[in-house]
mmCIF file of C-alpha atoms and ligand atoms in Angstrom:
data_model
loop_
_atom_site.group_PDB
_atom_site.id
_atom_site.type_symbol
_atom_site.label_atom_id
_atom_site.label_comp_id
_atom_site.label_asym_id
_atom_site.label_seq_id
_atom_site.Cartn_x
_atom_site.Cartn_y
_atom_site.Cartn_z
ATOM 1 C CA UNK L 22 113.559 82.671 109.809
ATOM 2 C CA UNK L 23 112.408 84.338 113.206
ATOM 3 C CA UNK L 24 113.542 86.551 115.294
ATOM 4 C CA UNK L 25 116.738 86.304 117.631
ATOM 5 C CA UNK L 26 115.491 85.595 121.236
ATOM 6 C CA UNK L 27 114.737 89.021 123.197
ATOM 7 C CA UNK L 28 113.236 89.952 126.454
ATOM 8 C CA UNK L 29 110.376 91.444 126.808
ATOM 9 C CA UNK L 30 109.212 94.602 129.195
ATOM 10 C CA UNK L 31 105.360 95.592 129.180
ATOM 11 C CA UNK L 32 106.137 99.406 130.387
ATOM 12 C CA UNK L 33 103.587 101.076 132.606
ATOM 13 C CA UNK L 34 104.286 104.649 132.499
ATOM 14 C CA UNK L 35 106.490 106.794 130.567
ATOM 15 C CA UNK L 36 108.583 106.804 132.688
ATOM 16 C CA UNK L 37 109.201 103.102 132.877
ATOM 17 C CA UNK L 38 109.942 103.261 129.545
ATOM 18 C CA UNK L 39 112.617 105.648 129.344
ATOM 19 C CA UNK L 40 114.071 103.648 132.455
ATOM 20 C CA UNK L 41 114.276 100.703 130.568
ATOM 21 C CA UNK L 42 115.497 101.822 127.532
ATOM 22 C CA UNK L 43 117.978 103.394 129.147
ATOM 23 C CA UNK L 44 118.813 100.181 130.933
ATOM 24 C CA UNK L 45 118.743 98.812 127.419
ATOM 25 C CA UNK L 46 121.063 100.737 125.947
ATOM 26 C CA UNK L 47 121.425 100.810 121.903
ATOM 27 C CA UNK L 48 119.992 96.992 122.405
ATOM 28 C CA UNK L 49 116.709 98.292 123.405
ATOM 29 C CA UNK L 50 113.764 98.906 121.355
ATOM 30 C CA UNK L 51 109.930 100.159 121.733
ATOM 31 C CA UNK L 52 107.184 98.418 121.013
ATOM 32 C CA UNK L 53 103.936 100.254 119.575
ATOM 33 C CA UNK L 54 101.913 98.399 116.389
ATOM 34 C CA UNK L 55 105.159 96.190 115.898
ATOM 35 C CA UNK L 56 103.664 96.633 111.721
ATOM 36 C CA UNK L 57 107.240 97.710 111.150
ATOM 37 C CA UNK L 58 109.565 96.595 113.662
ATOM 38 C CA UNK L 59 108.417 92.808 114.032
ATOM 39 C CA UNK L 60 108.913 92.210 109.989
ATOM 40 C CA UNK L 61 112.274 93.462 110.218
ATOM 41 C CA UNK L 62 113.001 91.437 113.577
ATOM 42 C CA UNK L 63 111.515 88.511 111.330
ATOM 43 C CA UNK L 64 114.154 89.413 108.642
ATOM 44 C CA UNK L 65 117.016 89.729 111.234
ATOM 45 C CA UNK L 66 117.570 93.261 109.803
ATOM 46 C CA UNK L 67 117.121 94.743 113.528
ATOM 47 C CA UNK L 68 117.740 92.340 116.314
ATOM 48 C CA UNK L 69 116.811 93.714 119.562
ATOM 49 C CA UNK L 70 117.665 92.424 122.755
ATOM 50 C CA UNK L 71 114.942 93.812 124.921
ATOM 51 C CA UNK L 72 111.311 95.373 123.717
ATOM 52 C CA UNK L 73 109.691 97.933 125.979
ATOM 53 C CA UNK L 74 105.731 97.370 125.160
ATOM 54 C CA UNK L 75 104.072 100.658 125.030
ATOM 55 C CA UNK L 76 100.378 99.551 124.872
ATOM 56 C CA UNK L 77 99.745 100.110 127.934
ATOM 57 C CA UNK L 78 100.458 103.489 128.370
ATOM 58 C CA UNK L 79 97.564 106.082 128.326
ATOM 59 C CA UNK L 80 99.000 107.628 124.901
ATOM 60 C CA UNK L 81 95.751 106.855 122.792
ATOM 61 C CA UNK L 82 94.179 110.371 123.332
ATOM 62 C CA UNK L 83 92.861 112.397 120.660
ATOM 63 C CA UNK L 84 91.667 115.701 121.618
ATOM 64 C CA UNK L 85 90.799 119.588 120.667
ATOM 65 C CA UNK L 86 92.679 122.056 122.331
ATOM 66 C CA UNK L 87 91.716 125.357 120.957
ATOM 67 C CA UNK L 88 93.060 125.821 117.406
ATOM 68 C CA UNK L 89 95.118 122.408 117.961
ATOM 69 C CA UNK L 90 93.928 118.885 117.595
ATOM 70 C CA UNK L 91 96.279 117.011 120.185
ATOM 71 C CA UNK L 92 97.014 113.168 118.841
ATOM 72 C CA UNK L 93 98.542 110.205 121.541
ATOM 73 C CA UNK L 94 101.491 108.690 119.611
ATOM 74 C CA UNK L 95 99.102 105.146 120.037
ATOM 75 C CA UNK L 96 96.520 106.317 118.144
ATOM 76 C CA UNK L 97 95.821 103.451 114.897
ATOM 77 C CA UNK L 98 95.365 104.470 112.083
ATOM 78 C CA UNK L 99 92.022 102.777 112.363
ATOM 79 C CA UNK L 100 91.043 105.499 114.290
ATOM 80 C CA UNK L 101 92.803 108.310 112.307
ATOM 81 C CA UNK L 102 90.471 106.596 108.985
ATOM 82 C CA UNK L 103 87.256 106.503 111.109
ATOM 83 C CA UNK L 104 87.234 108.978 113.773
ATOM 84 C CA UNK L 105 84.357 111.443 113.109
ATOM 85 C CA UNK L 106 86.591 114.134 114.955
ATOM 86 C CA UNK L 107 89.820 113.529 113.092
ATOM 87 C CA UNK L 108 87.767 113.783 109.943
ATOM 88 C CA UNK L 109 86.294 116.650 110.706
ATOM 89 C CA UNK L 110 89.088 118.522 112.329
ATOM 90 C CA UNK L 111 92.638 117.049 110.444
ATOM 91 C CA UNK L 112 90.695 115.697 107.273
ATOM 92 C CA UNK L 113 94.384 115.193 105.615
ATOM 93 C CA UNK L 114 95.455 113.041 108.499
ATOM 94 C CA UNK L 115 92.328 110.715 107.668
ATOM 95 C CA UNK L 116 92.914 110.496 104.166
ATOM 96 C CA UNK L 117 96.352 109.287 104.553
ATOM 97 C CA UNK L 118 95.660 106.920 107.230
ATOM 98 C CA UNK L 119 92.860 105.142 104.827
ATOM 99 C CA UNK L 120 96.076 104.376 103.148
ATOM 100 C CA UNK L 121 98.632 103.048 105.071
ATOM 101 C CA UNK L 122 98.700 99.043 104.204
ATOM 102 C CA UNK L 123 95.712 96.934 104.727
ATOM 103 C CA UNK L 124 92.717 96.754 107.502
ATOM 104 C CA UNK L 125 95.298 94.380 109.636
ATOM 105 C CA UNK L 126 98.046 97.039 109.687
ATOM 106 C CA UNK L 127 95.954 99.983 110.304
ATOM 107 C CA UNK L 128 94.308 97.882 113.108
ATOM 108 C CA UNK L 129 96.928 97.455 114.802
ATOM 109 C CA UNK L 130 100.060 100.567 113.376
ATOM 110 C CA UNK L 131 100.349 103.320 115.209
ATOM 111 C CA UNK L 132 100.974 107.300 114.562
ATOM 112 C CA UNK L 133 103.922 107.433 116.711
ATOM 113 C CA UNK L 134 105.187 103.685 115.210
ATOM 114 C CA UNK L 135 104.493 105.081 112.053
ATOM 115 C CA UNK L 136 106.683 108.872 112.510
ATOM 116 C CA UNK L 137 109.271 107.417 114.771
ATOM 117 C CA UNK L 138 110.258 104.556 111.854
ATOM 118 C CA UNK L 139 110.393 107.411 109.350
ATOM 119 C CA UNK L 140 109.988 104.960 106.355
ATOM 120 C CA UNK L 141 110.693 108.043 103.683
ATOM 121 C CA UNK L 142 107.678 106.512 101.376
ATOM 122 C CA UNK L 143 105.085 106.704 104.238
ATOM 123 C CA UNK L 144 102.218 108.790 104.604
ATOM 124 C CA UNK L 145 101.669 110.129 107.656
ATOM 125 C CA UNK L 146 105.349 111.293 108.033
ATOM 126 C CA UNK L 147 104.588 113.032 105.155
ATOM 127 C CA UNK L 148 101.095 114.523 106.230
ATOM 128 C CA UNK L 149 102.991 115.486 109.094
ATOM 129 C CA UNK L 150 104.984 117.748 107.062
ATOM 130 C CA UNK L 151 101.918 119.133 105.275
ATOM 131 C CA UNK L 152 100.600 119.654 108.503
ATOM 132 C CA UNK L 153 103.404 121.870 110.493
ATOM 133 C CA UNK L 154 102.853 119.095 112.624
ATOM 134 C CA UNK L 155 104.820 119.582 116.487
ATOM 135 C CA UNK L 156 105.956 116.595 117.941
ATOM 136 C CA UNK L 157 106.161 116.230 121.241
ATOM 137 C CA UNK L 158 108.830 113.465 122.816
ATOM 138 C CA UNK L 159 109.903 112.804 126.517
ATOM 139 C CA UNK L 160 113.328 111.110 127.609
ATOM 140 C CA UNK L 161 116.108 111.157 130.217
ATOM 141 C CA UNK L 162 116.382 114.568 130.150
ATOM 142 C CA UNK L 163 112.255 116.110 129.792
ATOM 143 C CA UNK L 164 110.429 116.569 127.243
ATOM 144 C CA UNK L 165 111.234 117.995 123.498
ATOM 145 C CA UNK L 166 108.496 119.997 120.993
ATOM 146 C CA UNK L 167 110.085 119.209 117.657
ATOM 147 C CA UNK L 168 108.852 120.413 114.544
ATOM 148 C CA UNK L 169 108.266 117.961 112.245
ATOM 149 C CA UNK L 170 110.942 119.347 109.432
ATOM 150 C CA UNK L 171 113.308 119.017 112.138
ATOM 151 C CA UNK L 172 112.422 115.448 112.950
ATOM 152 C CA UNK L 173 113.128 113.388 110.038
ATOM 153 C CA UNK L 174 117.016 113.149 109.352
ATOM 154 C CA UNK L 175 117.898 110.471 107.131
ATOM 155 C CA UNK L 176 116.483 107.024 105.970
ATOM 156 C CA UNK L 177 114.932 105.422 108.944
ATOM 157 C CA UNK L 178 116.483 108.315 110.830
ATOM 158 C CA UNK L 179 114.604 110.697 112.908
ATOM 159 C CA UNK L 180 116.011 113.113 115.897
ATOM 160 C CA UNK L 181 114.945 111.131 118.134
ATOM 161 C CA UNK L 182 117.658 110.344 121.134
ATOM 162 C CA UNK L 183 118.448 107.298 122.758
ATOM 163 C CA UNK L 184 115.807 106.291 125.317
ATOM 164 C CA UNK L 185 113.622 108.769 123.830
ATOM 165 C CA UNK L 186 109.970 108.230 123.554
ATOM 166 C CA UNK L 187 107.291 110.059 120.936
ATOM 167 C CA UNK L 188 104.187 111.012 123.335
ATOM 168 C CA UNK L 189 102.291 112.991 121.342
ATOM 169 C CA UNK L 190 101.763 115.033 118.010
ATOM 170 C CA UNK L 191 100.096 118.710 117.195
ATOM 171 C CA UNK L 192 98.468 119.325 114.486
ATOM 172 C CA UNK L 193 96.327 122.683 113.841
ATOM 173 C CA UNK L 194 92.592 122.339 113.270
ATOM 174 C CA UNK L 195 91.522 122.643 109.394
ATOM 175 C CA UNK L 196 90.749 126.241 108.652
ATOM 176 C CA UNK L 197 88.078 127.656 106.845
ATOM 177 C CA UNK L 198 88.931 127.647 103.027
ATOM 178 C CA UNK L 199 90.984 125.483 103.456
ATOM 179 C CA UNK L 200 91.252 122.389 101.195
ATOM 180 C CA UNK L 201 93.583 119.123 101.559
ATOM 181 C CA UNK L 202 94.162 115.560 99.599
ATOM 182 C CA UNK L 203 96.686 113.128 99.132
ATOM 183 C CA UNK L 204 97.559 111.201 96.304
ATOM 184 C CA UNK L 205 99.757 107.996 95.332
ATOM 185 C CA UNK L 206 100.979 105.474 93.315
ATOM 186 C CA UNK L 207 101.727 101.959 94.537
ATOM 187 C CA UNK L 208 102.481 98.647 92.342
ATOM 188 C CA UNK L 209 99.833 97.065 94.151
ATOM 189 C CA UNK L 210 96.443 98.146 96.532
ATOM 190 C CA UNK L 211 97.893 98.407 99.845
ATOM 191 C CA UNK L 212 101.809 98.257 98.865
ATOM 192 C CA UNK L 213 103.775 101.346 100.292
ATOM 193 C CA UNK L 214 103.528 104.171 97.631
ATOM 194 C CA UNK L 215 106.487 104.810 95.158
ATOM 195 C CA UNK L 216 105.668 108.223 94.988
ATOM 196 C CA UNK L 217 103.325 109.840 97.384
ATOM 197 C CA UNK L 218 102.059 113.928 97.392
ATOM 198 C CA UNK L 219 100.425 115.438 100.182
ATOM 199 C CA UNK L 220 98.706 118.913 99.834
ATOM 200 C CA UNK L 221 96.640 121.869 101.940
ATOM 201 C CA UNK L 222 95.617 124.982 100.486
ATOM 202 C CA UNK L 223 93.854 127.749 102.743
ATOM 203 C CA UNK L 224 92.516 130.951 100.646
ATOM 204 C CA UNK L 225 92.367 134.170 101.677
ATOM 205 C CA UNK L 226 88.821 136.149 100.700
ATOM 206 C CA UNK L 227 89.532 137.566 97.572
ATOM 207 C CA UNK L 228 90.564 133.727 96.712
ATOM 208 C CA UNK L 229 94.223 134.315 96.878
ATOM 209 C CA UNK L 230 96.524 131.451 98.486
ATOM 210 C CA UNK L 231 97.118 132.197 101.441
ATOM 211 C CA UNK L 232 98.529 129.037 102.953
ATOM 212 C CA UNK L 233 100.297 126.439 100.845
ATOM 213 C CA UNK L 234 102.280 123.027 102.042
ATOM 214 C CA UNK L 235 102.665 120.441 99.484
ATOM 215 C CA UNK L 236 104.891 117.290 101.185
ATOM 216 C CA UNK L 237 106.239 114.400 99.189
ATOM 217 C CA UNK L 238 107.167 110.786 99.966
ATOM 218 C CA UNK L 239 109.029 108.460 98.160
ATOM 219 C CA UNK L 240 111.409 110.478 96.123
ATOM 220 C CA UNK L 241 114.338 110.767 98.888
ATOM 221 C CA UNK L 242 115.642 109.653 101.909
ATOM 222 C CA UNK L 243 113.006 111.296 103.623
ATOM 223 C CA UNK L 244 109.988 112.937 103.220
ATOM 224 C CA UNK L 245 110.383 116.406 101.844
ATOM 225 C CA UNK L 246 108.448 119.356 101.729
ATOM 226 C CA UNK L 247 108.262 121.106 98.222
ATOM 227 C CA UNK L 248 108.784 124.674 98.906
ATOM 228 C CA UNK L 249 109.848 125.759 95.502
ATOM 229 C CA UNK L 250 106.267 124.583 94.470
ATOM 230 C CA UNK L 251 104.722 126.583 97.241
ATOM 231 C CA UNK L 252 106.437 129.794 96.687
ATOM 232 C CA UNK L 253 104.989 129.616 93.282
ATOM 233 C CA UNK L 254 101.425 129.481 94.578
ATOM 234 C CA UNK L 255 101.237 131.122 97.643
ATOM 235 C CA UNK L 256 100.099 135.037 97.484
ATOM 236 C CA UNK L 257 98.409 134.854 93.883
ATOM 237 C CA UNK L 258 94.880 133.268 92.782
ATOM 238 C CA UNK L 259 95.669 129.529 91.810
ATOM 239 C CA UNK L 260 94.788 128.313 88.395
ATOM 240 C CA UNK L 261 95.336 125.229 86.637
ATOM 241 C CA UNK L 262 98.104 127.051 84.497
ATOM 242 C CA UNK L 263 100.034 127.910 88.310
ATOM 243 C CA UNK L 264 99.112 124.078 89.641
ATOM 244 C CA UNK L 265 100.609 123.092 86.476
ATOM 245 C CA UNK L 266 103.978 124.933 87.015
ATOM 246 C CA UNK L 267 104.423 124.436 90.316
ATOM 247 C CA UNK L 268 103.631 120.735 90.184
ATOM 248 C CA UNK L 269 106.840 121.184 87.533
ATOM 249 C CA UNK L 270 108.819 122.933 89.944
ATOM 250 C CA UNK L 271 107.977 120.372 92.421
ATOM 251 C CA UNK L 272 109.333 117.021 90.268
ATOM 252 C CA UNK L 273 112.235 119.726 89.104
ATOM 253 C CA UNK L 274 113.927 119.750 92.626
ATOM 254 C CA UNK L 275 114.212 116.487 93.942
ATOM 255 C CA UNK L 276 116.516 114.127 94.046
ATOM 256 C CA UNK L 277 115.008 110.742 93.448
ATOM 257 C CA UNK L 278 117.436 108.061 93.280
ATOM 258 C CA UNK L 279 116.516 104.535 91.221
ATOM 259 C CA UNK L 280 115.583 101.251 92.853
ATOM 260 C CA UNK L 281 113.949 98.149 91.907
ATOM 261 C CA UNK L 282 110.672 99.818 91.644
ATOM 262 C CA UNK L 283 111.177 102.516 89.824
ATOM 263 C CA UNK L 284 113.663 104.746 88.035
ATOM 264 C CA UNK L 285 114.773 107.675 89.511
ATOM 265 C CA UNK L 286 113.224 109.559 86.061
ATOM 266 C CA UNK L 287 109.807 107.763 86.571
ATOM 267 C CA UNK L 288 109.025 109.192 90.352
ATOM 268 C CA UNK L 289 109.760 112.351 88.892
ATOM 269 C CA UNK L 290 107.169 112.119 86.536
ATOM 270 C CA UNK L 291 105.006 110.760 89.558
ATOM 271 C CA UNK L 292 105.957 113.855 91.725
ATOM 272 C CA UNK L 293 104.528 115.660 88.741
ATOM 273 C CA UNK L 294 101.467 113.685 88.046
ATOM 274 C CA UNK L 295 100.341 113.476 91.952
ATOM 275 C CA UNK L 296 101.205 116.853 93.253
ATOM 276 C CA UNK L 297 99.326 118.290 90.334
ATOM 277 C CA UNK L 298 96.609 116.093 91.550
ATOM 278 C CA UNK L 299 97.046 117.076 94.989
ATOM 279 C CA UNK L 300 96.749 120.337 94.561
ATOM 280 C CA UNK L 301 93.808 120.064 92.233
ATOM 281 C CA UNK L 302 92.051 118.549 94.812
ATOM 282 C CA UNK L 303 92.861 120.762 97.511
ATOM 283 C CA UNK L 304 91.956 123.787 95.851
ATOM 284 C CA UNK L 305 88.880 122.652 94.781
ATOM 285 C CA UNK L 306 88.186 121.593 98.253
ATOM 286 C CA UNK L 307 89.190 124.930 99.605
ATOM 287 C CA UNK L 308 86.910 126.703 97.164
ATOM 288 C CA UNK L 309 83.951 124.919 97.795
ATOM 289 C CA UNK L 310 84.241 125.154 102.170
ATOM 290 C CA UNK L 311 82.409 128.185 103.015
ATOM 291 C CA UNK L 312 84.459 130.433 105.412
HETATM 292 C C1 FAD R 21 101.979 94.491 105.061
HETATM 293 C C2 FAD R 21 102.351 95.876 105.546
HETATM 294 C C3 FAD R 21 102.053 96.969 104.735
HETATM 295 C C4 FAD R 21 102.369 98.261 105.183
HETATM 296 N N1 FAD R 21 102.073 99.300 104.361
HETATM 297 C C5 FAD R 21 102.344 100.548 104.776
HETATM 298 C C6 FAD R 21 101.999 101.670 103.959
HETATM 299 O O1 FAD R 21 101.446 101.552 102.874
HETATM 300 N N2 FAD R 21 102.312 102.899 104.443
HETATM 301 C C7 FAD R 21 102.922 103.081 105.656
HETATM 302 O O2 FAD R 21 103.165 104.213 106.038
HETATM 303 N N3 FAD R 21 103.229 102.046 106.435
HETATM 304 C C8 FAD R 21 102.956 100.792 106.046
HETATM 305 N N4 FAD R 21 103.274 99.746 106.854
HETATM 306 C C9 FAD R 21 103.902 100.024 108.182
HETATM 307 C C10 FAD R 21 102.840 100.414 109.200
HETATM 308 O O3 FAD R 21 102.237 101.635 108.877
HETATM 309 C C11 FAD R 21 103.393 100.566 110.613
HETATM 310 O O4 FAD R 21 102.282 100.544 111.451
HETATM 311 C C12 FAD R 21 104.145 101.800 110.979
HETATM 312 O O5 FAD R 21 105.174 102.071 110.058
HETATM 313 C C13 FAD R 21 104.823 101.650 112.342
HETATM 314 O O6 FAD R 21 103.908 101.762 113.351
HETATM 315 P P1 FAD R 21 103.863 100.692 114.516
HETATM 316 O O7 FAD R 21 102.999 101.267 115.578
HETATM 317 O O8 FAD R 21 103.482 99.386 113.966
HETATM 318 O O9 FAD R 21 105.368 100.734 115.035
HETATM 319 P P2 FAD R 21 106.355 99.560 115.473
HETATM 320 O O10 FAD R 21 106.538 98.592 114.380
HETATM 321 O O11 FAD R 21 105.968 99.033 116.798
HETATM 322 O O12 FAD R 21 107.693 100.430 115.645
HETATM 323 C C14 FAD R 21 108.350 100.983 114.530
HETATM 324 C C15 FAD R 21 109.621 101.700 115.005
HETATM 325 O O13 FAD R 21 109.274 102.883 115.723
HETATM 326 C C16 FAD R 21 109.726 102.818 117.089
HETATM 327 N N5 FAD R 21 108.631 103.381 117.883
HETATM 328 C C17 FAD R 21 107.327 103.015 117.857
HETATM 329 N N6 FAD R 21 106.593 103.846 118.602
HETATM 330 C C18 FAD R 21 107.455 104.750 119.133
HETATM 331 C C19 FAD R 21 107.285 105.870 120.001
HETATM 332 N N7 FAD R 21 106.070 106.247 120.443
HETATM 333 N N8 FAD R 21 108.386 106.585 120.341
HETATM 334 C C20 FAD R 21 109.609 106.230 119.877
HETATM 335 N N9 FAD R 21 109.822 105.183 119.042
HETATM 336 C C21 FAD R 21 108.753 104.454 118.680
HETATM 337 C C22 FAD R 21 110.004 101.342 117.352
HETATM 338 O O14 FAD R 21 110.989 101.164 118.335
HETATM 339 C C23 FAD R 21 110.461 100.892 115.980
HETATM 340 O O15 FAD R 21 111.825 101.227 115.790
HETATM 341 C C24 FAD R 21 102.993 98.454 106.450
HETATM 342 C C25 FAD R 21 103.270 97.360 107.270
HETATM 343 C C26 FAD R 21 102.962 96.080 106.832
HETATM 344 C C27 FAD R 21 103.269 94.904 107.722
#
């Protein structure tokens, strides 16, 4: 099977593209990486009747602005991997992007592709929970600074409005003492995760945590943000005995539902394993930066 026939619309500003989405209507569809939208075009699960082509917009920046590091939604995830800035200055966005599929996909995917689909087993929606990420989005009526907890609403659902496009995301600049690290578990090297846990951990001077975010994928209809776990950690010196029970308290309150890959009691013993892990990493990571 192929697609459905479609027309095609290389946009040349963002405002061309909320112009012709809005011409579009609910038939109209952007175009980033196409690492998620043409497979299910392929499938005939979404059958668009026009694609606006945002390549050639100038949305591939990636920039420090003060305490923020300031991310084009058309940055790879190539770049995000290998970028000696990102990895310096959003090490937790690099990790995940190293991640996402295979070299072909992260050649070509996008940040924005990847947030707007909202695929609730990705990582960088995910990270960008870890992260406090803002996410900025401009349509017919301005532009929108969304947090990213307000962004994702339901499977494949984000807050994004019709003819709405995703321009840019925020991200704060890694502290010091402050540790990060993502872990998963996927069937196969370069399969989407079944269970995915995202963590950062900033500590005060007397070692305490100060900052805690540990974000989850795969065990909902979006990605969540484990604050149970947090509030167990945050304010008091973490040791493996805390890691331990709030890694517990994370798997305790979700809600995974079963599929064909695994049963809903199996990715919560994966939430357990991997944000134990997580945070193992991160603290150890946060211990050993010097302030
Ligand atoms: C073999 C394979 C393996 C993969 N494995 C993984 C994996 O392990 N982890 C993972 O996270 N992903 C995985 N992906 C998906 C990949 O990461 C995609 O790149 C990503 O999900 C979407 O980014 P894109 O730029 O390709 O978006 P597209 O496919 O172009 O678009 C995706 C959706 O987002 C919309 N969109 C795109 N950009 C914007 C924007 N700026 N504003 C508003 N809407 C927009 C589109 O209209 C579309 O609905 C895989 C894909 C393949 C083919």
């Amino acid at each position: 099977m192929g697609p459905r026939p479609f027309r095609y619309e290389r946009a040349t500003s963002v405002a061309d593209v909320i112009d012709c989405l809005r011409r579009g209507g609910a038939n109209a569809r952007v175009l980033a990486g196409g690492q998620s939208l043409v497979p299910l075009m392929n499938l005939r699960l979404v059958e668009p009747e026009l694609l606006v082509d945002i390549n050639d917009l100038p949305l591939a920046h990636l920039r420090r602005e003060n305490d923020a590091m300031v991310l084009g939604a058309l940055v790879r995830h190539q770049t995000l991997e290998e970028s000696e800035e990102v990895r310096a200055l959003c090490p937790l966005l690099s990790e995940a992007a190293g991640l996402v599929g295979n070299v072909r996909v992260r050649a070509l995917g996008t940040l924005g592709g990847s947030l707007a689909h909202a695929d609730p087993a990705a990582e960088l929606p995910m990270v960008s929970l870890a992260l406090d990420a803002q996410l900025v989005t401009e349509g017919p009526t301005g532009s929108r600074t969304l947090r990213s907890e307000e962004f994702f609403r339901g499977y494949l659902t984000t807050a994004l409005e019709p003819a709405e496009l995703l321009t840019e995301v925020r991200v704060a600049v890694r502290q010091p003492r402050e540790g990060w690290a993502v872990e998963e578990f996927a069937l196969r090297q370069g399969d989407f995760a079944v269970v995915a846990a995202a963590a950062r951990v900033q500590l005060n001077d007397e070692g305490r945590v100060d900052v805690v975010r540990l974000a989850l994928a795969g065990v909902g209809p979006t990605p969540v943000r484990a604050q149970g776990a947090e509030d167990q950690l945050v304010g008091a010196p973490a040791n493996p005995r805390r890691v331990e029970a709030a890694s517990r308290r994370a798997a305790a309150d979700i809600q995974p539902e079963s599929d064909v890959h695994a049963s809903a009691a199996y990715r919560r013993h994966l939430t357990y394993v991997l944000a134990r892990r997580a945070l193992t990493r991160a603290l150890a990571r946060a211990e050993e930066a010097t302030p």
